[in-house]
PDB file of C-alpha atoms in Angstrom:
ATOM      1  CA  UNK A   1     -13.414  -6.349  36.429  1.00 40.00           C
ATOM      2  CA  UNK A   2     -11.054  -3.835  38.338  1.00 47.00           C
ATOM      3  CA  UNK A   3      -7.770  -2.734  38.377  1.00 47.00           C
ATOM      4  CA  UNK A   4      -7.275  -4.925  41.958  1.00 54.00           C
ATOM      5  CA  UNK A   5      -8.233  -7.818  40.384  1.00 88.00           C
ATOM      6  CA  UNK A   6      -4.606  -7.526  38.104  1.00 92.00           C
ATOM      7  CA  UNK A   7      -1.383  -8.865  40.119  1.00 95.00           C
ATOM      8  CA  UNK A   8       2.367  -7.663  39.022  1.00 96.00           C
ATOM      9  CA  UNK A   9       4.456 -10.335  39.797  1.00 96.00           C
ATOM     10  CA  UNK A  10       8.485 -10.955  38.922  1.00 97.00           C
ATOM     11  CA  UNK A  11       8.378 -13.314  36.484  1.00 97.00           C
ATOM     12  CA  UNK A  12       9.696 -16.524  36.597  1.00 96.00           C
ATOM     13  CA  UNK A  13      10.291 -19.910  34.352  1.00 95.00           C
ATOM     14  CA  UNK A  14       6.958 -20.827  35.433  1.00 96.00           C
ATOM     15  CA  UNK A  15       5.024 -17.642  33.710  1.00 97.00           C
ATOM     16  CA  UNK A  16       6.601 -18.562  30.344  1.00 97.00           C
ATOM     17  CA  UNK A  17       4.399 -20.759  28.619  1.00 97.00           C
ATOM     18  CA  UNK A  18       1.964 -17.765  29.256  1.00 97.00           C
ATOM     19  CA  UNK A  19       4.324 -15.135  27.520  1.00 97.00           C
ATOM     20  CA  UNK A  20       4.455 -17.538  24.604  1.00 97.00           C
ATOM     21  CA  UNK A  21       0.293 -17.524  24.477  1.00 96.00           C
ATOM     22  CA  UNK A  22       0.727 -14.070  24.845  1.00 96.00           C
ATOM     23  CA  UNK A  23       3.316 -13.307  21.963  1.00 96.00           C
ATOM     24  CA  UNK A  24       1.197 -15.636  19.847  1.00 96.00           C
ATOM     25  CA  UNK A  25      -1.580 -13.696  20.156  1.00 95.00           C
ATOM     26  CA  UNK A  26      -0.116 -10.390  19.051  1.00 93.00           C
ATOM     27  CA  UNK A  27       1.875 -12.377  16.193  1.00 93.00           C
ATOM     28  CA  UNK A  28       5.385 -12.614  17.399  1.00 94.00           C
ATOM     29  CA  UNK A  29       7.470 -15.067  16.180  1.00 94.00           C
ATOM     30  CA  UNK A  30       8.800 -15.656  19.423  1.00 95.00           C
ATOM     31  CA  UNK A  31       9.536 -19.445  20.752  1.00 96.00           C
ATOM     32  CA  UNK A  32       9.363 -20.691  24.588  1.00 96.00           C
ATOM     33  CA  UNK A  33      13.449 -20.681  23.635  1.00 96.00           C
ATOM     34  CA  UNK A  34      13.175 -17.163  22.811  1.00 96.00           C
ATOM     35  CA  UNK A  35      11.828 -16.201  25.553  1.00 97.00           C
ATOM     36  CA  UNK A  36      13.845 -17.965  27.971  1.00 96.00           C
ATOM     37  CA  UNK A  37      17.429 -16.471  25.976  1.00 95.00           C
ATOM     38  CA  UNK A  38      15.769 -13.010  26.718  1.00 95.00           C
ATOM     39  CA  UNK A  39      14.882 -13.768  30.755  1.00 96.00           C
ATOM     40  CA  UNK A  40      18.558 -15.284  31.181  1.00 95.00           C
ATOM     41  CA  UNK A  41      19.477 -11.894  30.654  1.00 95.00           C
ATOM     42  CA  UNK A  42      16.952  -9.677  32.037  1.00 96.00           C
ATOM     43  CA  UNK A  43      14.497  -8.818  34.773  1.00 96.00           C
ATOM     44  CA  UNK A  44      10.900  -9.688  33.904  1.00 97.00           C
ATOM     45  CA  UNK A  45       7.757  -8.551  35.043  1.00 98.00           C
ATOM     46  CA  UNK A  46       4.419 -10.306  34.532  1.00 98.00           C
ATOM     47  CA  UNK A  47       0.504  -8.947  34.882  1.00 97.00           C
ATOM     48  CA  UNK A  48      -1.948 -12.043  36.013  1.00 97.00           C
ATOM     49  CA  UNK A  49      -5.620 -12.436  36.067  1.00 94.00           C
ATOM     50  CA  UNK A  50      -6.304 -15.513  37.963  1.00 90.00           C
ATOM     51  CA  UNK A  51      -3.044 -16.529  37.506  1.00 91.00           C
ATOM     52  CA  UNK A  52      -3.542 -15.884  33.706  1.00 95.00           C
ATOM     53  CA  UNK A  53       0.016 -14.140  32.036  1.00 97.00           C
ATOM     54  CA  UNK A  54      -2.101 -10.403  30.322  1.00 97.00           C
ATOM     55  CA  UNK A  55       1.383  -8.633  30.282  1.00 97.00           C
ATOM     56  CA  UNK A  56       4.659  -8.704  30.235  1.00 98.00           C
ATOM     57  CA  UNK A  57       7.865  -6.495  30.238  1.00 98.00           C
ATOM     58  CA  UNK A  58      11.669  -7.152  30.192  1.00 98.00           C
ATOM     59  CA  UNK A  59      14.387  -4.933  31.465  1.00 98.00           C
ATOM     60  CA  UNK A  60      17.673  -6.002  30.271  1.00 97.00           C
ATOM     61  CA  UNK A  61      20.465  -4.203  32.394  1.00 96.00           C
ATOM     62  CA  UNK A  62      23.799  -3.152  30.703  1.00 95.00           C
ATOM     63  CA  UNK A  63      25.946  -2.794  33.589  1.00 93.00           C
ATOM     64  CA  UNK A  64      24.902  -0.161  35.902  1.00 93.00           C
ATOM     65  CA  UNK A  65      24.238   2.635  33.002  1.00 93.00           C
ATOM     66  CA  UNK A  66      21.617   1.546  30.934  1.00 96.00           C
ATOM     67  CA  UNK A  67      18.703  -0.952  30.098  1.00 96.00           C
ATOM     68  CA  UNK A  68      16.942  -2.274  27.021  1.00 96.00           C
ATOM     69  CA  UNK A  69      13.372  -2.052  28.244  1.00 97.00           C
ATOM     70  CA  UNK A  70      11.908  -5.024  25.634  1.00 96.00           C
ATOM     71  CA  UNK A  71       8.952  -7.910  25.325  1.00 96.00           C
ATOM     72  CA  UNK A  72       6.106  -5.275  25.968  1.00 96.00           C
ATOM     73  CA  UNK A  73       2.601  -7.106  25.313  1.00 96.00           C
ATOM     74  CA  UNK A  74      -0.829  -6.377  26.875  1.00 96.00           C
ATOM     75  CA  UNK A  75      -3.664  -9.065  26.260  1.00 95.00           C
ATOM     76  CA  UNK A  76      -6.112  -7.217  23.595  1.00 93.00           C
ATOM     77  CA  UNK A  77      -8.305  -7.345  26.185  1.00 91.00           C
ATOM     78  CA  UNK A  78      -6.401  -5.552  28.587  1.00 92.00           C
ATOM     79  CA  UNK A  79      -5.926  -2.081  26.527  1.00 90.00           C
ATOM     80  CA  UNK A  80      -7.049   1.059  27.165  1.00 88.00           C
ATOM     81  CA  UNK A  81      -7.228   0.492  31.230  1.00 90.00           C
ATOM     82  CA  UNK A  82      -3.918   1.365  32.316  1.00 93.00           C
ATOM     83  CA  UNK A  83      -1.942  -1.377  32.413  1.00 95.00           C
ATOM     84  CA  UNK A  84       0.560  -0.591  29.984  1.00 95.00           C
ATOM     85  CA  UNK A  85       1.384   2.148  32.042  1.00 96.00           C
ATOM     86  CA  UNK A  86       1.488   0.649  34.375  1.00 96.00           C
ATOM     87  CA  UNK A  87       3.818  -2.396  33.466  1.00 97.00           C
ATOM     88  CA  UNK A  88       5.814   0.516  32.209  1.00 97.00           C
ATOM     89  CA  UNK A  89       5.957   2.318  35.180  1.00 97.00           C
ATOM     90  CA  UNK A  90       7.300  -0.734  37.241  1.00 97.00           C
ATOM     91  CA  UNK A  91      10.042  -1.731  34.944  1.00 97.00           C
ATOM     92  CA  UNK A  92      11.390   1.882  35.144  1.00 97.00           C
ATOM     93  CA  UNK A  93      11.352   1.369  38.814  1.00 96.00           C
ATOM     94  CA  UNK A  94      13.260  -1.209  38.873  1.00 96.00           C
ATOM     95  CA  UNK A  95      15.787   0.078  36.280  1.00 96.00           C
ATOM     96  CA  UNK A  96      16.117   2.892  38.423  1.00 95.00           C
ATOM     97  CA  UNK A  97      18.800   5.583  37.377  1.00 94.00           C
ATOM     98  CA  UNK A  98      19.862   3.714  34.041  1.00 96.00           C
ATOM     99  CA  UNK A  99      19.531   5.194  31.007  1.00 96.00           C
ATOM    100  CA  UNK A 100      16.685   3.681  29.279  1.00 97.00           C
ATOM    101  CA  UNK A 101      16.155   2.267  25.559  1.00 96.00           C
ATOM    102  CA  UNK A 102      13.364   0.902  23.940  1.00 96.00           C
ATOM    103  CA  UNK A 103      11.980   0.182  20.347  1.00 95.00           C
ATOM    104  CA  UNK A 104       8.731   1.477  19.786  1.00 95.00           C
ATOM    105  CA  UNK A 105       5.508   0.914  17.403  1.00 92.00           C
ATOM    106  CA  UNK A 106       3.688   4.062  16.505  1.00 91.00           C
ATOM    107  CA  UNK A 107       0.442   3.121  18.738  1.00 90.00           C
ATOM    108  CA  UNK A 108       2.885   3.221  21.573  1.00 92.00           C
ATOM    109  CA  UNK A 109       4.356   6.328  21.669  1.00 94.00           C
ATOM    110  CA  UNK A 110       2.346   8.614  22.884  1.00 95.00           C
ATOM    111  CA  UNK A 111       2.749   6.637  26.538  1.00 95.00           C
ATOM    112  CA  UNK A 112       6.324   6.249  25.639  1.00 97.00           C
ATOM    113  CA  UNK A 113       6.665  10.030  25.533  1.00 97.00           C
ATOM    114  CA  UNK A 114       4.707  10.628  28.584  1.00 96.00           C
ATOM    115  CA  UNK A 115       7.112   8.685  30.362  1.00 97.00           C
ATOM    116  CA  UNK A 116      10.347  10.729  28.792  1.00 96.00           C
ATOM    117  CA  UNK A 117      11.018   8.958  26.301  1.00 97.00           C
ATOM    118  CA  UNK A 118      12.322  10.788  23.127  1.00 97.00           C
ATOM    119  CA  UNK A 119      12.383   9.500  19.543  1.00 96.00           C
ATOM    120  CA  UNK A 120      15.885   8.970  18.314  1.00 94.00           C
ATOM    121  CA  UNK A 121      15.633   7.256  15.355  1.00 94.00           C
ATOM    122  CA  UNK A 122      13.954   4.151  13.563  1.00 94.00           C
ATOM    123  CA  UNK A 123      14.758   0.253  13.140  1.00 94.00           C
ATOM    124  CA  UNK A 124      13.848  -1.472   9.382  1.00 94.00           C
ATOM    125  CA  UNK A 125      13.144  -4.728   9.738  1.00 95.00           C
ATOM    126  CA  UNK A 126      13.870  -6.929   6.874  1.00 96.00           C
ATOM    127  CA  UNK A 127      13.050 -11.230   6.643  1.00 97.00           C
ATOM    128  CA  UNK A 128      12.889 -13.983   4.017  1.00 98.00           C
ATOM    129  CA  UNK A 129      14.552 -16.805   2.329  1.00 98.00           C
ATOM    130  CA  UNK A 130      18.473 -16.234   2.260  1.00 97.00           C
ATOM    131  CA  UNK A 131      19.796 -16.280  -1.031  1.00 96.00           C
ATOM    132  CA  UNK A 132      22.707 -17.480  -2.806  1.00 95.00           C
ATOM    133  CA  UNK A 133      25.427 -14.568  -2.398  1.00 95.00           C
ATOM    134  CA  UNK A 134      28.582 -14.838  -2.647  1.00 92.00           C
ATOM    135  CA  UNK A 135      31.204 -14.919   0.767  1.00 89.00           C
ATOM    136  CA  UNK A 136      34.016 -12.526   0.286  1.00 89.00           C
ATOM    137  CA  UNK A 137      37.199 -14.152   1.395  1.00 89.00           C
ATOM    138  CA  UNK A 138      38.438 -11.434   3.866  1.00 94.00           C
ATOM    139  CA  UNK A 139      35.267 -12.423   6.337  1.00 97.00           C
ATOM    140  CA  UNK A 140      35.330 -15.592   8.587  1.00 97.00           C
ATOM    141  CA  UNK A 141      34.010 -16.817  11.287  1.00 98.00           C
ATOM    142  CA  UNK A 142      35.245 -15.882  14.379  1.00 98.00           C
ATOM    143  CA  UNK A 143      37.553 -18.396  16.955  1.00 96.00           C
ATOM    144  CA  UNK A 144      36.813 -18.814  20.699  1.00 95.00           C
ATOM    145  CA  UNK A 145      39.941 -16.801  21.782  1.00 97.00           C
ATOM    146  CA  UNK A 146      38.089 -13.652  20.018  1.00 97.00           C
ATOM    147  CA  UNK A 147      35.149 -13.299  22.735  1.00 97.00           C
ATOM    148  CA  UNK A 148      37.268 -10.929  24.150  1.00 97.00           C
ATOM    149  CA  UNK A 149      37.820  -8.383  21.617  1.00 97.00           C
ATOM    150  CA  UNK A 150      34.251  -9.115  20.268  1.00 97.00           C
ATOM    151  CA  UNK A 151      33.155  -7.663  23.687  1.00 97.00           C
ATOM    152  CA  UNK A 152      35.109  -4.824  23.276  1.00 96.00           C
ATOM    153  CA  UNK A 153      34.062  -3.544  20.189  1.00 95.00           C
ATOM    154  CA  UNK A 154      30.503  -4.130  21.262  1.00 94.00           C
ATOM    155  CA  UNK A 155      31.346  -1.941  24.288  1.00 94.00           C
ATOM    156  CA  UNK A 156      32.888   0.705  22.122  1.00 92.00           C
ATOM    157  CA  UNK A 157      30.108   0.702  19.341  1.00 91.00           C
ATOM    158  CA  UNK A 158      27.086   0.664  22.118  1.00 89.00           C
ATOM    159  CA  UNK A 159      28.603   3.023  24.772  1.00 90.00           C
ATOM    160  CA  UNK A 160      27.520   0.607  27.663  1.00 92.00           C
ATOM    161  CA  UNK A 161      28.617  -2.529  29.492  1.00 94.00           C
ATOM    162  CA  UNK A 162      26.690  -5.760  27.640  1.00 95.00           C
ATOM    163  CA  UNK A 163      29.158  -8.611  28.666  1.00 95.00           C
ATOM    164  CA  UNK A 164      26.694 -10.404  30.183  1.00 94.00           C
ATOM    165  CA  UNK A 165      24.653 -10.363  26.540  1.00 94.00           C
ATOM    166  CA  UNK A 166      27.691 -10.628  24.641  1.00 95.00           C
ATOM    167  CA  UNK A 167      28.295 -14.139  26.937  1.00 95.00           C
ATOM    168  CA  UNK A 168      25.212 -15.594  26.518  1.00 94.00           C
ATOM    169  CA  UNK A 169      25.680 -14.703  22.554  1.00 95.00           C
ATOM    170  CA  UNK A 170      28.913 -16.392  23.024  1.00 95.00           C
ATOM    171  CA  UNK A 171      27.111 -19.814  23.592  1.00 94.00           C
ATOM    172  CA  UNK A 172      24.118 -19.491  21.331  1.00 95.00           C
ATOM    173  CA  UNK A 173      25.199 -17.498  18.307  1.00 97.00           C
ATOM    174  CA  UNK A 174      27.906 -17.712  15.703  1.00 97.00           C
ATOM    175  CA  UNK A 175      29.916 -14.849  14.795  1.00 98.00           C
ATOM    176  CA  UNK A 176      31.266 -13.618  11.228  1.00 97.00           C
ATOM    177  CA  UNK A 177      34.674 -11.499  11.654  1.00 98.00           C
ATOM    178  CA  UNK A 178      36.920  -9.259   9.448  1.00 97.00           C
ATOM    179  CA  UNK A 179      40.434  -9.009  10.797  1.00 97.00           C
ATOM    180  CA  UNK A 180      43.116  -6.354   9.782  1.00 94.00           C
ATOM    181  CA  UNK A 181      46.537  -7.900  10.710  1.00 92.00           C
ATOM    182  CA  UNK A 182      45.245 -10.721  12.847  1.00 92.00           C
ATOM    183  CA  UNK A 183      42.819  -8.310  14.940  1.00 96.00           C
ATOM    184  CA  UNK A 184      39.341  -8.729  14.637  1.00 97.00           C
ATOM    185  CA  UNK A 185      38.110  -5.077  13.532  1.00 96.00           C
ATOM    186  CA  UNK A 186      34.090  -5.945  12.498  1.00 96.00           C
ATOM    187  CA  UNK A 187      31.733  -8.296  13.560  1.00 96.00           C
ATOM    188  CA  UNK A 188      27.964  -9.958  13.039  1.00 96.00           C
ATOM    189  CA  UNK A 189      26.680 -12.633  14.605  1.00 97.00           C
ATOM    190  CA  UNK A 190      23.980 -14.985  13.349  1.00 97.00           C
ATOM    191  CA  UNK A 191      21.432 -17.533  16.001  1.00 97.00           C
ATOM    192  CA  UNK A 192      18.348 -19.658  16.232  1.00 97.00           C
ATOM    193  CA  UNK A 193      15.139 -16.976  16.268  1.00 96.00           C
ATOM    194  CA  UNK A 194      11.662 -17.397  15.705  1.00 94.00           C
ATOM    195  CA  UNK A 195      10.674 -19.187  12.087  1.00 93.00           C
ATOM    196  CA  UNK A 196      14.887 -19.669  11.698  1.00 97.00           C
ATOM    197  CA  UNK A 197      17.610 -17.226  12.086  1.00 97.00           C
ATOM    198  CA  UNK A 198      17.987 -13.744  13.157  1.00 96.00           C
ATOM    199  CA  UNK A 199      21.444 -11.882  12.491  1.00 96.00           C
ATOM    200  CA  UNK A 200      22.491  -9.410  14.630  1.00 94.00           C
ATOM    201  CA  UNK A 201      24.402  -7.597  16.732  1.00 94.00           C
ATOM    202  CA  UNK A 202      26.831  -6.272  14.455  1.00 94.00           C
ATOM    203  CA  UNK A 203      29.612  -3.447  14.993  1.00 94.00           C
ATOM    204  CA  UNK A 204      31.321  -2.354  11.359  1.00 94.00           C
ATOM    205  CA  UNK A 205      33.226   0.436  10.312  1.00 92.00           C
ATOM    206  CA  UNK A 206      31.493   1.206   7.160  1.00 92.00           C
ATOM    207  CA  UNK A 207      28.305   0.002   5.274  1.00 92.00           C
ATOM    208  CA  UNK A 208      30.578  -2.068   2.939  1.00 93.00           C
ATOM    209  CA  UNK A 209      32.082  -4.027   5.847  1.00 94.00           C
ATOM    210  CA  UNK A 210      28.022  -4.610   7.323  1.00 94.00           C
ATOM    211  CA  UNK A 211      27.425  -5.645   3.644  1.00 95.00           C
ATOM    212  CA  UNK A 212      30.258  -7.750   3.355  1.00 96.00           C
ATOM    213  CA  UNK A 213      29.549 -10.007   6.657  1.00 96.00           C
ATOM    214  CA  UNK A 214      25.862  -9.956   6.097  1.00 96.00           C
ATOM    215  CA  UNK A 215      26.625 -11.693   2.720  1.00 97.00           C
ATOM    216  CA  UNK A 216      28.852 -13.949   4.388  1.00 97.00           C
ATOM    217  CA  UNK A 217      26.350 -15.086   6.888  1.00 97.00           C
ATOM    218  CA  UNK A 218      23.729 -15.459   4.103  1.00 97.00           C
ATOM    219  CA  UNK A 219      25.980 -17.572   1.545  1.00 97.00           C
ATOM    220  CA  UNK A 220      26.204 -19.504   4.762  1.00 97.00           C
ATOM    221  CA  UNK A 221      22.595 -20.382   5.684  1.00 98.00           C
ATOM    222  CA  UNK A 222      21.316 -20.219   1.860  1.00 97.00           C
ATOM    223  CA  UNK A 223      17.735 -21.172   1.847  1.00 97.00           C
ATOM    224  CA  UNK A 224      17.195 -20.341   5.633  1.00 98.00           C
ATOM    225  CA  UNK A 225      14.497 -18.145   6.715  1.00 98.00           C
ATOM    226  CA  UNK A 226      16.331 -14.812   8.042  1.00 97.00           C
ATOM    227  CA  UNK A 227      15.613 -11.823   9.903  1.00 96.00           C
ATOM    228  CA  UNK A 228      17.473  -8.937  10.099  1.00 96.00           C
ATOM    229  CA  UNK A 229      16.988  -5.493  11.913  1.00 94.00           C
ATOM    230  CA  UNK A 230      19.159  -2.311  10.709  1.00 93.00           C
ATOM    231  CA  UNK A 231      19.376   1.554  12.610  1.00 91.00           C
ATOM    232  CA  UNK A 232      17.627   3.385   9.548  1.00 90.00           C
ATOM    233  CA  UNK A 233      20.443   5.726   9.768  1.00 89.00           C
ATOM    234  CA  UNK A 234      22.784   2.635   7.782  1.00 89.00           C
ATOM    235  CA  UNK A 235      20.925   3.032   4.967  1.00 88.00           C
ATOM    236  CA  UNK A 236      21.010  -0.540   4.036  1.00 93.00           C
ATOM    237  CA  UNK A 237      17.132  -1.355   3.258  1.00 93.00           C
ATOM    238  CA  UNK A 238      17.037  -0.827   0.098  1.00 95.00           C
ATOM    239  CA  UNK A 239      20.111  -3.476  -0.290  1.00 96.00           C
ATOM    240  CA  UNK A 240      18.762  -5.751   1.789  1.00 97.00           C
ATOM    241  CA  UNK A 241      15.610  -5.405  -0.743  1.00 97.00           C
ATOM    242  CA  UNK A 242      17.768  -6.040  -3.388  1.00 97.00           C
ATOM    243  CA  UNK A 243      19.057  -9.310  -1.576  1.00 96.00           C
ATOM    244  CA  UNK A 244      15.701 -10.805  -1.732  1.00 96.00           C
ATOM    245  CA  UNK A 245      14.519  -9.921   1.881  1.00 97.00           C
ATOM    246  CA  UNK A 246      11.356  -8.128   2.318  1.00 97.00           C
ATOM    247  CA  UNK A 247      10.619  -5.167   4.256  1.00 96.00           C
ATOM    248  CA  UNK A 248       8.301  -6.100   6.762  1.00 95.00           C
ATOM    249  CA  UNK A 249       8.017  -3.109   9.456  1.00 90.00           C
ATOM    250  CA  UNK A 250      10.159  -1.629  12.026  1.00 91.00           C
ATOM    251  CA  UNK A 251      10.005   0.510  14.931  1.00 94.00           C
ATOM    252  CA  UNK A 252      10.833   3.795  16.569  1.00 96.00           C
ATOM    253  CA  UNK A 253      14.144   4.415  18.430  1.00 95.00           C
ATOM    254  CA  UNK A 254      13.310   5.848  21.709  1.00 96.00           C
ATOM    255  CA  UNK A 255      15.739   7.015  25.061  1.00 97.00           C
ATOM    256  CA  UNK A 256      14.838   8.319  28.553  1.00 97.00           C
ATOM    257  CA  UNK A 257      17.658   9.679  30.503  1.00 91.00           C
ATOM    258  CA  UNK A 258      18.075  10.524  33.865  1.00 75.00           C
ATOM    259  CA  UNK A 259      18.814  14.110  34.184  1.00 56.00           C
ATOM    260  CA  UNK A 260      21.726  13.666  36.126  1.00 41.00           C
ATOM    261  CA  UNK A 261      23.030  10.642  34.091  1.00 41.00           C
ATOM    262  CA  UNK A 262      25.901  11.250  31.661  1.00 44.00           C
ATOM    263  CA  UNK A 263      25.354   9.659  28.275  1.00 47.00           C
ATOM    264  CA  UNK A 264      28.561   7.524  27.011  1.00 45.00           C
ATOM    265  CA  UNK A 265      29.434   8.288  23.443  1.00 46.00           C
ATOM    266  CA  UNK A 266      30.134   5.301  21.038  1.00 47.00           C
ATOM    267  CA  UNK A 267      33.526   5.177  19.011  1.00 46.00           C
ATOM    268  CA  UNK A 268      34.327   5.353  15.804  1.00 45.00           C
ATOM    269  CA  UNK A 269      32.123   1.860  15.148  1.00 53.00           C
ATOM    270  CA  UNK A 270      29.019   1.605  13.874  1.00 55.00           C
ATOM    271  CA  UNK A 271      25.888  -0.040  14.747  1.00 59.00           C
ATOM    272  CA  UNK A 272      24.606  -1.997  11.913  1.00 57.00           C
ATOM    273  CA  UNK A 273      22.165  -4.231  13.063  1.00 53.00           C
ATOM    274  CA  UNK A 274      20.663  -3.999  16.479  1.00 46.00           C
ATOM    275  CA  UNK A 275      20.315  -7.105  19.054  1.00 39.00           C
ATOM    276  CA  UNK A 276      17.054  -4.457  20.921  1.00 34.00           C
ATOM    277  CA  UNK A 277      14.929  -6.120  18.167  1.00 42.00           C
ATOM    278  CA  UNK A 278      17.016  -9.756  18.111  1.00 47.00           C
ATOM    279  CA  UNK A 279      15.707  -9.554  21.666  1.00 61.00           C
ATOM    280  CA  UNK A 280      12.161  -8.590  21.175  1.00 51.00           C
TER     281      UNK A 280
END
C-alpha cells in the first residue's frame, strides 16, 4: 500500500457514518449527532482508502483569529506512515494565519510540537452518575433574551470571536446563570453528549461561582451520566472527585501562533470548563 493510494477529501455529511466507525474504534463516545454538532461548525477534512473514512480532522474557526483544531483520529492501521502529519498539515493550511488551539494526548505531542505547537497547560476530564447536590438559589437558568450577553462574556473570557458556537449552543444546550442586579455575570451550559450529558462552556469569576452552577446543573440531571472537562489551572478535580465523578484522563493544552499574529488577552473571567473537549 502507498501513500498515493490515500485521498484527502473535504468532508461532507456523507463521510460521517465513517467518522463514527472511526471514533468507535479508538473508543470515543462520540454519536453520528456529535459529530454532525461539531461539522455545523467547522471545516472537516477526511483521509479515504477506497472510499474507506482512515482519518479525520476538524478546524473550527473563531472569527478570523483563531481555530480549535479538534476530532483528530487515524485508523490503527494507518500510524506510523505519515498521515497524521499529514492531516495535520492540511488543516493548518486551511486555517491559515489563525491562531491555533488544540488538546493533546501525550502520544501526540511530539508531532504537535514539530508543527509549533507549545504546551500551555492541561484539561482533567471528569464523568459519572450525577448526584444529588443541592441548587443554590442565586443560580438559574438562563432566558432567551440573555444570548446576547452570554456571547459576550464568552468573547471576553476566550479572547476570540465564537458567536457562531455560542449560536449553535443557543439551540442545543441549556444554560445555568448567576445574575448581579438583573445582569447575567457567570454562566455554564449543559447538552446531549456521548453516553448523556456533557457540561461545558462555562465563564465564572471565581471557583465558587464554577462550583455553584456546576451543582446547579447536577441537582438538575440527578442520576444522568455526566461529563465534564476543567483547565487544570481551576483546581476543581479534586471537588469534582468529591462529587462522585471519576477522573478519567485529560489532555495537554497546546497553541501555535503565527509570528506576526497578536494574541487577544481574556478579561477578568475565567475559563472553567472548556467546550475544545465538549467538541472532541
Amino acid at each position: 500500500m502507498t501513500t498515493r493510494q490515500i485521498i484527502l477529501e473535504e468532508m461532507t455529511p456523507g463521510h460521517l457514518e465513517g467518522a463514527v466507525e472511526l471514533s468507535r474504534q479508538v473508543k470515543w463516545p462520540h454519536r453520528r449527532e456529535d459529530w454532525e454538532l461539531v461539522q455545523s461548525v467547522s471545516r472537516g477534512i477526511v483521509a479515504l482508502e477506497e472510499e474507506r473514512v482512515v482519518a479525520t480532522i476538524m478546524i473550527t474557526p473563531y472569527g478570523d483569529d483563531a481555530a480549535a483544531i479538534n476530532m483528530v483520529i487515524v485508523d490503527a492501521a494507518m500510524r506510523g506512515r505519515g498521515l497524521g502529519r499529514k492531516m495535520m498539515e492540511e488543516a493548518l493550511a486551511k486555517a491559515g494565519e489563525r491562531t491555533c488551539y488544540l488538546v493533546a494526548t501525550q502520544e501526540g505531542l511530539p508531532l504537535y510540537e514539530k508543527l509549533g505547537f507549545v504546551a500551555t497547560g492541561k484539561i482533567v476530564q471528569h464523568q459519572g452518575v450525577a448526584p444529588s447536590v443541592d441548587a443554590l438559589d442565586h443560580v438559574s437558568w438562563s432566558e432567551s433574551a440573555d444570548h446576547g450577553r452570554l456571547v459576550a462574556l464568552d468573547r471576553a473570557a476566550y479572547g476570540y470571536d465564537r458567536s457562531a458556537l455560542m449560536q449553535l449552543l443557543r439551540e442545543r444546550a441549556k444554560f445555568a446563570v448567576v445574575r448581579d442586579e438583573g445582569e447575567v455575570q457567570a454562566f455554564e451550559a449543559i447538552r446531549p453528549f456521548g453516553r448523556g450529558l456533557v457540561i461545558g462552556p462555562a465563564v465564572a469569576r471565581n471557583g465558587t461561582e464554577a462550583k455553584a452552577l456546576i451543582d446547579f446543573l447536577l441537582a438538575h440531571h440527578q442520576g444522568r451520566f455526566v461529563r465534564i472537562d476543567t483547565d487544570g489551572s481551576t483546581n476543581l478535580a479534586e471537588w469534582l472527585t468529591g462529587r462522585g465523578l471519576a477522573h478519567v484522563g485529560g489532555g495537554i493544552t497546546m497553541r501555535r501562533s503565527m509570528a506576526t499574529h497578536k494574541e487577544s488577552k481574556p478579561a477578568h473571567h475565567r475559563t472553567y470548563a472548556l467546550v475544545s473537549q465538549a467538541l472532541g
